[in-house]
Amino acid sequence: MNNFTYWNPTKIYFGEGQIASLKDEIPAGARVLITYGGGSIKKNGIFDQVTAALEGITFFEFGGIEPNPHYETCIKAVEFAKQENIDFMLAVGGGSVIDATKFIAAATKYEGNPWDIMTTFGGAVTGAVTVGCVLTLAATGSEMNPTSVVTRAETQDKLFFNSDYVRPKFSILDPKTTYSLPPRQVGNGVVDSFVHVLEQYVTYPANAKVQDRFAEGLLSTILEDGPKALSEPENYDVRANLMWSATQALNGLLATGVPGDWATHLIGQVITGFYGLDHGQTLAVILPAVWQYKIEQKKQKLIQYGQRVWHIQETDPDTIATQAIERTREFFETMGVQTKLSDYGLDAKIIPNVVAKLKEYNFTQLGENADITPDDVAKILELAL
Ligand code: NZQ
Ligand code: ZN
């Protein structure tokens, strides 16, 4: 196991009715900006719960944050926040709203060109307005991590930044808020959280037994309850277990002391930037292709995963590894998320564009061994057609 430092200051309020706890977290006298997306929170009663909890506190609203949030939209919010002297930002939504709010919070305090925040991957950030969250979609883990992913629509650049300044001070996770999710977003969220675990687990053995067994516990939970969230959308326990799994999948704990792959995520981000696929869709397409391409290097962990999570009874190592990949792909399909580029109307013509963009970002050594080059990415994309 590698050396590590672990620290996570985000306070979590978990469970039904916890939105009311906002009153304990937002300082009296704060000038709060409630940020949200396309309006789902106004239809499902979440906005009303939030404003009821904020009684007596001065708040403003900024809505219209799109999925895969746009830099251009965030900049409008930054202008508004400066004009109104906002000193607290409350994101109410899924990963897109939370990520956008993190960017807005950092950019509001940033003197230079706000795009610097993205091109330095957060290095330029020197402060931020405090962020709190009410999560409405179990998927990204953004509610308990320092990461934000923002797209510049003008140039089709989808990039991420990390900064502890934007890590939420608190996040409220009420599983009931997820009852109103459309099946497509349930599927995306299950695939995303599952792949977050896999990118930190199916690498090479690091003698990290706690992390491995934690990963296997999260994977087994998501596997068990993911399909139930589609068939029983108002099953509280199912929603609760999925929500907590998704948060744990990317709050940094699983990453401690182990290698991370992240090739699937980085390739997927470029595909979304260019072609608009949902984040979960890109992962469902790319992960099985990365694994197929890197099956030799990943074999030991694929076998462990196949045996412990899928309970594959075969004895031949190659068969176990191959079946583990196939079962994973089938699981994504069961969740309604298709696993080939052609399912989304894309073909081999996208390959040069994706490869060129990765080169432009200097993402030329991907994977846990930093050995996936742009040429390898082209071959991976061919496997994903
Ligand atoms: O905009 P509204 O009207 O709220 O509708 C949203 C949106 O259309 C809807 N939705 C959310 N909660 C709902 C709901 N509809 C009904 N009921 C509810 N309770 O769902 C749609 C998708 O929302 P979005 O926030 O885009 O989904 P998700 O949470 O999957 O976030 C995806 C974004 O997060 C980034 C992705 O790249 C993508 O931009 N990621 C962020 C990460 C992080 N910060 O650590 C890591 C991830 O790997 C990921 O990259
Ligand atoms: Zn993800």
Coordinates of C-alpha atoms and ligand atoms in Angstrom, one line a residue:
M1 CA 0.0 0.0 0.0
N2 CA 1.3 3.5 -0.8
N3 CA 1.6 6.3 1.7
F4 CA -1.3 8.7 2.0
T5 CA -2.9 11.6 3.8
Y6 CA -6.6 11.5 4.2
W7 CA -8.8 14.4 5.3
N8 CA -12.5 15.0 4.5
P9 CA -14.1 17.9 6.2
T10 CA -17.5 17.8 4.4
K11 CA -20.3 17.3 7.0
I12 CA -23.0 14.9 5.9
Y13 CA -26.7 15.1 6.9
F14 CA -28.2 11.9 5.6
G15 CA -31.8 10.8 5.6
E16 CA -35.4 11.8 5.2
G17 CA -36.3 15.3 6.3
Q18 CA -32.7 16.4 6.6
I19 CA -33.2 19.4 4.3
A20 CA -34.6 21.2 7.4
S21 CA -31.0 21.1 8.8
L22 CA -30.1 23.9 6.5
K23 CA -31.1 26.3 9.2
D24 CA -28.3 25.0 11.4
E25 CA -25.6 25.4 8.7
I26 CA -26.2 28.7 7.0
P27 CA -25.1 31.6 9.1
A28 CA -27.8 34.2 10.1
G29 CA -27.0 37.3 8.0
A30 CA -25.6 35.4 5.1
R31 CA -26.5 36.4 1.6
V32 CA -27.2 33.0 0.0
L33 CA -27.3 32.1 -3.7
I34 CA -29.4 29.1 -4.4
T35 CA -28.1 27.5 -7.6
Y36 CA -30.1 24.9 -9.6
G37 CA -30.6 23.3 -13.0
G38 CA -33.4 23.1 -15.5
G39 CA -36.2 23.2 -12.9
S40 CA -36.7 19.7 -11.6
I41 CA -36.4 21.0 -8.0
K42 CA -39.4 23.3 -8.6
K43 CA -41.6 20.4 -9.8
N44 CA -40.7 17.8 -7.1
G45 CA -41.1 20.0 -4.0
I46 CA -37.3 20.2 -3.2
F47 CA -37.1 23.9 -3.8
D48 CA -40.1 24.5 -1.4
Q49 CA -38.3 22.4 1.3
V50 CA -35.2 24.4 0.8
T51 CA -36.8 27.8 1.0
A52 CA -38.9 26.8 4.0
A53 CA -35.6 25.8 5.8
L54 CA -34.1 29.2 4.8
E55 CA -36.9 31.3 6.4
G56 CA -35.5 34.5 7.7
I57 CA -32.3 34.3 5.6
T58 CA -31.7 36.5 2.6
F59 CA -31.4 34.4 -0.5
F60 CA -31.3 34.8 -4.3
E61 CA -31.8 32.2 -7.1
F62 CA -29.7 31.3 -10.1
G63 CA -31.3 28.6 -12.3
G64 CA -30.7 27.2 -15.7
I65 CA -27.5 25.3 -15.1
E66 CA -27.4 22.7 -17.8
P67 CA -26.2 19.0 -17.5
N68 CA -22.5 19.1 -18.3
P69 CA -22.5 22.7 -17.0
H70 CA -21.3 25.4 -19.3
Y71 CA -18.6 27.8 -18.4
E72 CA -20.6 30.6 -20.1
T73 CA -23.6 30.0 -17.8
C74 CA -21.3 29.9 -14.8
I75 CA -19.8 33.3 -15.7
K76 CA -23.3 34.9 -15.7
A77 CA -23.7 33.5 -12.1
V78 CA -20.3 34.9 -11.1
E79 CA -21.4 38.4 -12.3
F80 CA -24.7 38.1 -10.4
A81 CA -22.9 36.9 -7.2
K82 CA -20.5 39.8 -7.3
Q83 CA -23.2 42.3 -7.9
E84 CA -25.3 40.9 -4.9
N85 CA -22.4 40.4 -2.6
I86 CA -23.2 36.7 -2.2
D87 CA -21.3 35.1 0.7
F88 CA -22.8 31.6 0.7
M89 CA -23.6 29.3 -2.3
L90 CA -26.2 26.5 -1.9
A91 CA -26.2 24.0 -4.8
V92 CA -29.5 22.1 -5.1
G93 CA -29.2 19.4 -7.7
G94 CA -27.0 16.7 -9.2
G95 CA -23.4 16.7 -10.1
S96 CA -23.8 19.4 -12.8
V97 CA -25.3 21.9 -10.4
I98 CA -22.8 21.1 -7.7
D99 CA -19.8 21.3 -10.1
A100 CA -21.0 24.6 -11.6
T101 CA -21.5 26.0 -8.1
K102 CA -17.9 25.0 -7.1
F103 CA -16.6 26.8 -10.2
I104 CA -18.8 29.9 -9.6
A105 CA -17.6 30.0 -5.9
A106 CA -14.0 29.9 -7.0
A107 CA -14.4 32.3 -9.9
T108 CA -16.2 34.9 -7.7
K109 CA -13.1 35.3 -5.6
Y110 CA -10.6 35.1 -8.6
E111 CA -9.1 38.2 -9.9
G112 CA -7.7 37.0 -13.3
N113 CA -9.4 35.3 -16.3
P114 CA -11.7 32.6 -14.7
W115 CA -10.8 30.1 -17.4
D116 CA -7.4 29.9 -15.7
I117 CA -9.1 27.9 -13.0
M118 CA -9.7 25.1 -15.5
T119 CA -6.4 25.2 -17.5
T120 CA -4.5 25.0 -14.2
F121 CA -6.7 22.2 -13.0
G122 CA -7.5 24.3 -9.9
G123 CA -3.9 25.4 -9.2
A124 CA -4.9 29.1 -9.7
V125 CA -7.6 29.0 -7.1
T126 CA -6.7 31.0 -4.0
G127 CA -10.1 31.1 -2.3
A128 CA -13.8 30.6 -2.8
V129 CA -17.2 31.5 -1.5
T130 CA -18.4 28.7 0.9
V131 CA -20.4 26.0 -0.8
G132 CA -23.1 23.8 0.7
C133 CA -25.2 21.2 -1.2
V134 CA -28.6 19.6 -1.3
L135 CA -28.0 16.5 -3.5
T136 CA -30.8 15.3 -5.7
L137 CA -29.0 12.6 -7.9
A138 CA -26.8 9.8 -6.6
A139 CA -23.9 9.5 -9.0
T140 CA -20.8 11.8 -9.0
G141 CA -19.7 12.1 -5.4
S142 CA -19.2 15.8 -6.0
E143 CA -21.1 16.4 -2.8
M144 CA -18.1 15.3 -0.8
N145 CA -15.1 15.9 -3.0
P146 CA -13.0 18.9 -4.2
T147 CA -13.6 18.2 -7.9
S148 CA -15.6 20.1 -10.5
V149 CA -16.1 19.4 -14.2
V150 CA -17.1 22.3 -16.5
T151 CA -17.5 22.6 -20.3
R152 CA -16.7 25.6 -22.4
A153 CA -19.4 25.3 -25.0
E154 CA -17.7 27.7 -27.4
T155 CA -14.6 25.4 -27.7
Q156 CA -16.2 22.1 -26.7
D157 CA -13.6 21.7 -23.9
K158 CA -14.7 19.7 -21.0
L159 CA -12.2 19.9 -18.2
F160 CA -12.0 19.4 -14.5
F161 CA -10.4 21.2 -11.6
N162 CA -9.7 20.2 -8.0
S163 CA -9.5 22.6 -5.0
D164 CA -10.1 22.1 -1.4
Y165 CA -11.5 25.6 -1.3
V166 CA -14.6 24.4 -3.1
R167 CA -15.1 21.2 -1.2
P168 CA -18.6 21.5 0.2
K169 CA -18.8 22.6 3.9
F170 CA -21.8 20.3 4.2
S171 CA -24.1 18.2 2.0
I172 CA -27.6 17.1 2.7
L173 CA -28.4 13.6 1.3
D174 CA -32.1 12.8 1.5
P175 CA -32.7 9.7 -0.5
K176 CA -36.4 10.7 -1.1
T177 CA -35.2 13.6 -3.3
T178 CA -34.1 10.9 -5.9
Y179 CA -37.6 9.4 -6.3
S180 CA -38.4 11.7 -9.1
L181 CA -35.3 10.9 -11.3
P182 CA -36.1 9.8 -14.8
P183 CA -34.8 6.2 -15.5
R184 CA -32.1 7.5 -17.8
Q185 CA -30.5 9.4 -14.9
V186 CA -30.9 6.5 -12.5
G187 CA -29.0 4.4 -15.0
N188 CA -26.3 7.0 -15.6
G189 CA -25.9 7.4 -11.8
V190 CA -25.5 3.7 -11.2
V191 CA -23.0 3.4 -14.0
D192 CA -21.1 6.4 -12.8
S193 CA -20.7 5.4 -9.2
F194 CA -19.9 1.8 -10.2
V195 CA -17.2 3.0 -12.6
H196 CA -15.7 5.3 -9.9
V197 CA -15.1 2.3 -7.8
L198 CA -13.8 0.2 -10.6
E199 CA -11.3 2.9 -11.8
Q200 CA -9.8 2.7 -8.3
Y201 CA -10.0 -1.1 -8.0
V202 CA -9.4 -2.9 -11.3
T203 CA -5.8 -1.8 -11.6
Y204 CA -2.9 -3.9 -10.2
P205 CA -2.7 -5.5 -6.8
A206 CA -1.3 -3.1 -4.1
N207 CA -1.8 -5.3 -1.1
A208 CA -4.5 -2.9 0.1
K209 CA -7.0 -5.3 1.7
V210 CA -9.2 -2.7 3.3
Q211 CA -9.6 -0.6 0.1
D212 CA -10.2 -3.7 -2.0
R213 CA -12.9 -5.1 0.3
F214 CA -14.5 -1.6 0.7
A215 CA -14.6 -1.5 -3.1
E216 CA -16.1 -4.9 -3.3
G217 CA -18.8 -3.9 -0.8
L218 CA -19.7 -0.8 -2.7
L219 CA -19.8 -2.8 -6.0
S220 CA -22.0 -5.5 -4.6
T221 CA -24.4 -3.0 -3.1
I222 CA -24.7 -1.0 -6.4
L223 CA -25.2 -4.3 -8.3
E224 CA -27.9 -5.4 -5.9
D225 CA -29.8 -2.2 -5.6
G226 CA -29.2 -0.5 -9.0
P227 CA -31.8 -2.5 -10.9
K228 CA -34.2 -2.2 -8.0
A229 CA -34.1 1.6 -8.3
L230 CA -35.5 1.2 -11.8
S231 CA -38.2 -1.3 -10.8
E232 CA -39.1 0.2 -7.4
P233 CA -38.3 3.9 -7.7
E234 CA -39.9 4.7 -4.4
N235 CA -38.1 2.1 -2.3
Y236 CA -36.4 4.2 0.3
D237 CA -33.8 1.7 1.4
V238 CA -32.7 1.1 -2.2
R239 CA -32.3 4.8 -2.8
A240 CA -30.5 5.3 0.5
N241 CA -28.0 2.5 -0.2
L242 CA -27.3 3.8 -3.7
M243 CA -26.9 7.4 -2.5
W244 CA -24.4 6.5 0.2
S245 CA -22.5 4.2 -2.2
A246 CA -22.2 6.9 -4.8
T247 CA -20.9 9.4 -2.2
Q248 CA -18.4 6.9 -0.8
A249 CA -17.3 5.9 -4.3
L250 CA -15.6 9.2 -4.9
N251 CA -15.0 11.0 -1.7
G252 CA -11.3 10.1 -1.6
L253 CA -11.4 7.3 0.9
L254 CA -11.3 4.5 -1.7
A255 CA -8.4 6.2 -3.4
T256 CA -6.1 6.1 -0.4
G257 CA -2.9 4.1 -0.9
V258 CA -4.0 2.6 -4.2
P259 CA -3.3 3.3 -7.9
G260 CA -6.1 4.9 -10.0
D261 CA -6.8 4.2 -13.6
W262 CA -9.1 7.1 -14.8
A263 CA -8.4 6.5 -18.5
T264 CA -12.2 5.8 -19.0
H265 CA -13.1 9.1 -17.4
L266 CA -10.6 11.2 -19.3
I267 CA -11.6 9.7 -22.7
G268 CA -15.3 9.9 -21.8
Q269 CA -15.0 13.6 -20.9
V270 CA -13.6 14.4 -24.3
I271 CA -16.5 12.5 -26.0
T272 CA -19.1 14.4 -24.0
G273 CA -17.3 17.7 -24.8
F274 CA -17.6 17.0 -28.6
Y275 CA -20.7 14.9 -28.9
G276 CA -22.8 15.6 -25.9
L277 CA -23.3 12.0 -24.6
D278 CA -24.2 11.8 -20.9
H279 CA -21.3 11.2 -18.6
G280 CA -22.6 7.7 -17.6
Q281 CA -23.1 6.8 -21.3
T282 CA -19.5 7.5 -22.1
L283 CA -18.3 5.4 -19.2
A284 CA -20.5 2.4 -20.2
V285 CA -18.9 2.5 -23.7
I286 CA -15.3 3.1 -22.8
L287 CA -14.7 1.0 -19.7
P288 CA -15.2 -2.4 -21.2
A289 CA -13.0 -1.4 -24.2
V290 CA -10.2 -0.2 -21.9
W291 CA -10.4 -3.5 -20.0
Q292 CA -10.4 -5.6 -23.1
Y293 CA -7.4 -3.7 -24.4
K294 CA -5.5 -3.9 -21.1
I295 CA -6.7 -7.4 -20.1
E296 CA -3.2 -8.7 -19.6
Q297 CA -2.1 -5.9 -17.2
K298 CA -5.3 -5.9 -15.3
K299 CA -5.8 -9.7 -15.2
Q300 CA -5.1 -10.2 -11.5
K301 CA -7.6 -7.6 -10.4
L302 CA -10.1 -8.7 -13.0
I303 CA -10.0 -12.2 -11.6
Q304 CA -10.4 -10.9 -8.0
Y305 CA -13.3 -8.8 -9.1
G306 CA -14.9 -11.6 -11.1
Q307 CA -14.6 -14.0 -8.2
R308 CA -15.6 -11.8 -5.3
V309 CA -18.2 -9.5 -6.9
W310 CA -19.7 -11.7 -9.7
H311 CA -19.0 -15.1 -8.0
I312 CA -17.7 -16.5 -11.3
Q313 CA -17.1 -20.2 -10.7
E314 CA -14.7 -20.9 -13.7
T315 CA -11.2 -21.9 -12.9
D316 CA -9.4 -20.8 -16.1
P317 CA -7.9 -17.3 -15.4
D318 CA -8.5 -16.0 -18.9
T319 CA -12.1 -17.1 -18.8
I320 CA -12.7 -15.4 -15.5
A321 CA -11.2 -12.1 -16.7
T322 CA -13.2 -12.2 -19.9
Q323 CA -16.5 -13.1 -18.1
A324 CA -15.9 -10.3 -15.6
I325 CA -15.7 -7.8 -18.5
E326 CA -18.8 -9.3 -20.2
R327 CA -20.9 -9.3 -17.0
T328 CA -20.0 -5.7 -16.4
R329 CA -21.1 -4.7 -19.8
E330 CA -24.3 -6.6 -19.4
F331 CA -24.9 -4.8 -16.1
F332 CA -24.7 -1.4 -17.7
E333 CA -27.2 -2.6 -20.4
T334 CA -29.5 -3.8 -17.6
M335 CA -29.4 -0.3 -16.2
G336 CA -30.6 0.9 -19.6
V337 CA -27.2 2.4 -20.5
Q338 CA -25.9 1.2 -23.9
T339 CA -22.3 0.2 -24.3
K340 CA -21.2 0.8 -27.9
L341 CA -20.5 4.1 -29.7
S342 CA -22.8 3.0 -32.5
D343 CA -25.7 2.9 -30.0
Y344 CA -25.3 6.7 -29.8
G345 CA -24.9 7.2 -33.6
L346 CA -21.1 7.6 -33.5
D347 CA -18.6 5.8 -35.7
A348 CA -14.9 5.7 -36.4
K349 CA -14.9 9.3 -37.7
I350 CA -14.8 10.5 -34.0
I351 CA -11.4 8.8 -33.4
P352 CA -9.1 11.5 -34.8
N353 CA -11.0 14.2 -33.0
V354 CA -10.9 12.5 -29.6
V355 CA -7.2 11.6 -30.0
A356 CA -6.3 15.2 -31.0
K357 CA -8.1 16.7 -28.0
L358 CA -6.3 14.4 -25.6
K359 CA -3.0 15.4 -27.1
E360 CA -3.9 19.1 -26.8
Y361 CA -4.5 18.5 -23.1
N362 CA -1.3 16.5 -22.7
F363 CA -3.3 13.5 -21.6
T364 CA -0.9 11.2 -23.4
Q365 CA 0.0 8.8 -20.6
L366 CA -3.3 7.4 -19.2
G367 CA -4.1 4.5 -16.9
E368 CA -2.6 3.2 -13.7
N369 CA 0.7 2.5 -15.4
A370 CA 0.7 5.8 -17.5
D371 CA 1.1 3.6 -20.6
I372 CA -2.0 4.4 -22.6
T373 CA -0.8 6.7 -25.4
P374 CA -3.0 8.5 -28.0
D375 CA -2.3 5.6 -30.4
D376 CA -3.7 3.2 -27.7
V377 CA -6.7 5.4 -27.3
A378 CA -7.4 5.1 -31.0
K379 CA -7.4 1.3 -30.6
I380 CA -9.6 1.4 -27.5
L381 CA -12.1 3.5 -29.4
E382 CA -12.1 1.0 -32.3
L383 CA -13.0 -1.7 -29.7
A384 CA -15.8 0.5 -28.5
L385 CA -17.5 1.0 -32.0
Ligands
NZQ1 O1 -31.4 20.3 -14.3 P1 -32.5 19.6 -13.6 O2 -33.8 20.1 -13.9 O3 -32.3 19.6 -12.1 O4 -32.5 18.1 -14.1 C1 -31.4 17.2 -14.0 C2 -30.7 16.9 -15.3 O5 -31.5 17.1 -16.4 C3 -32.0 15.9 -13.6 N1 -32.2 15.7 -12.2 C4 -31.3 15.8 -11.2 N2 -31.9 15.5 -10.0 C5 -33.2 15.2 -10.3 C6 -33.4 15.3 -11.7 N3 -34.6 15.1 -12.3 C7 -35.6 14.7 -11.5 N4 -35.5 14.5 -10.1 C8 -34.3 14.7 -9.5 N5 -34.2 14.5 -8.2 O6 -31.0 15.0 -14.0 C9 -30.3 15.5 -15.2 C10 -28.8 15.2 -15.1 O7 -28.3 15.9 -14.0 P2 -26.7 16.1 -13.8 O8 -26.5 16.9 -12.6 O9 -26.1 16.5 -15.1 O10 -26.3 14.5 -13.5 P3 -25.1 13.9 -12.7 O11 -25.3 14.1 -11.2 O12 -24.9 12.6 -13.3 O13 -23.8 14.9 -13.0 C11 -23.1 14.7 -14.2 C12 -22.0 15.8 -14.3 O14 -21.1 15.6 -13.2 C13 -19.7 15.4 -13.7 C14 -20.0 14.9 -15.1 O15 -18.9 15.0 -15.9 C15 -21.2 15.7 -15.5 O16 -20.8 16.9 -16.0 N6 -18.9 14.6 -12.8 C16 -18.5 15.2 -11.7 C17 -17.6 14.6 -10.9 C18 -17.1 15.2 -9.6 N7 -17.4 16.5 -9.4 O17 -16.4 14.6 -8.8 C19 -17.0 13.3 -11.1 C20 -17.8 12.5 -12.2 O18 -16.9 11.5 -12.7 C21 -18.3 13.4 -13.3 O19 -17.3 13.7 -14.2
ZN2 ZN -17.8 9.8 -13.2

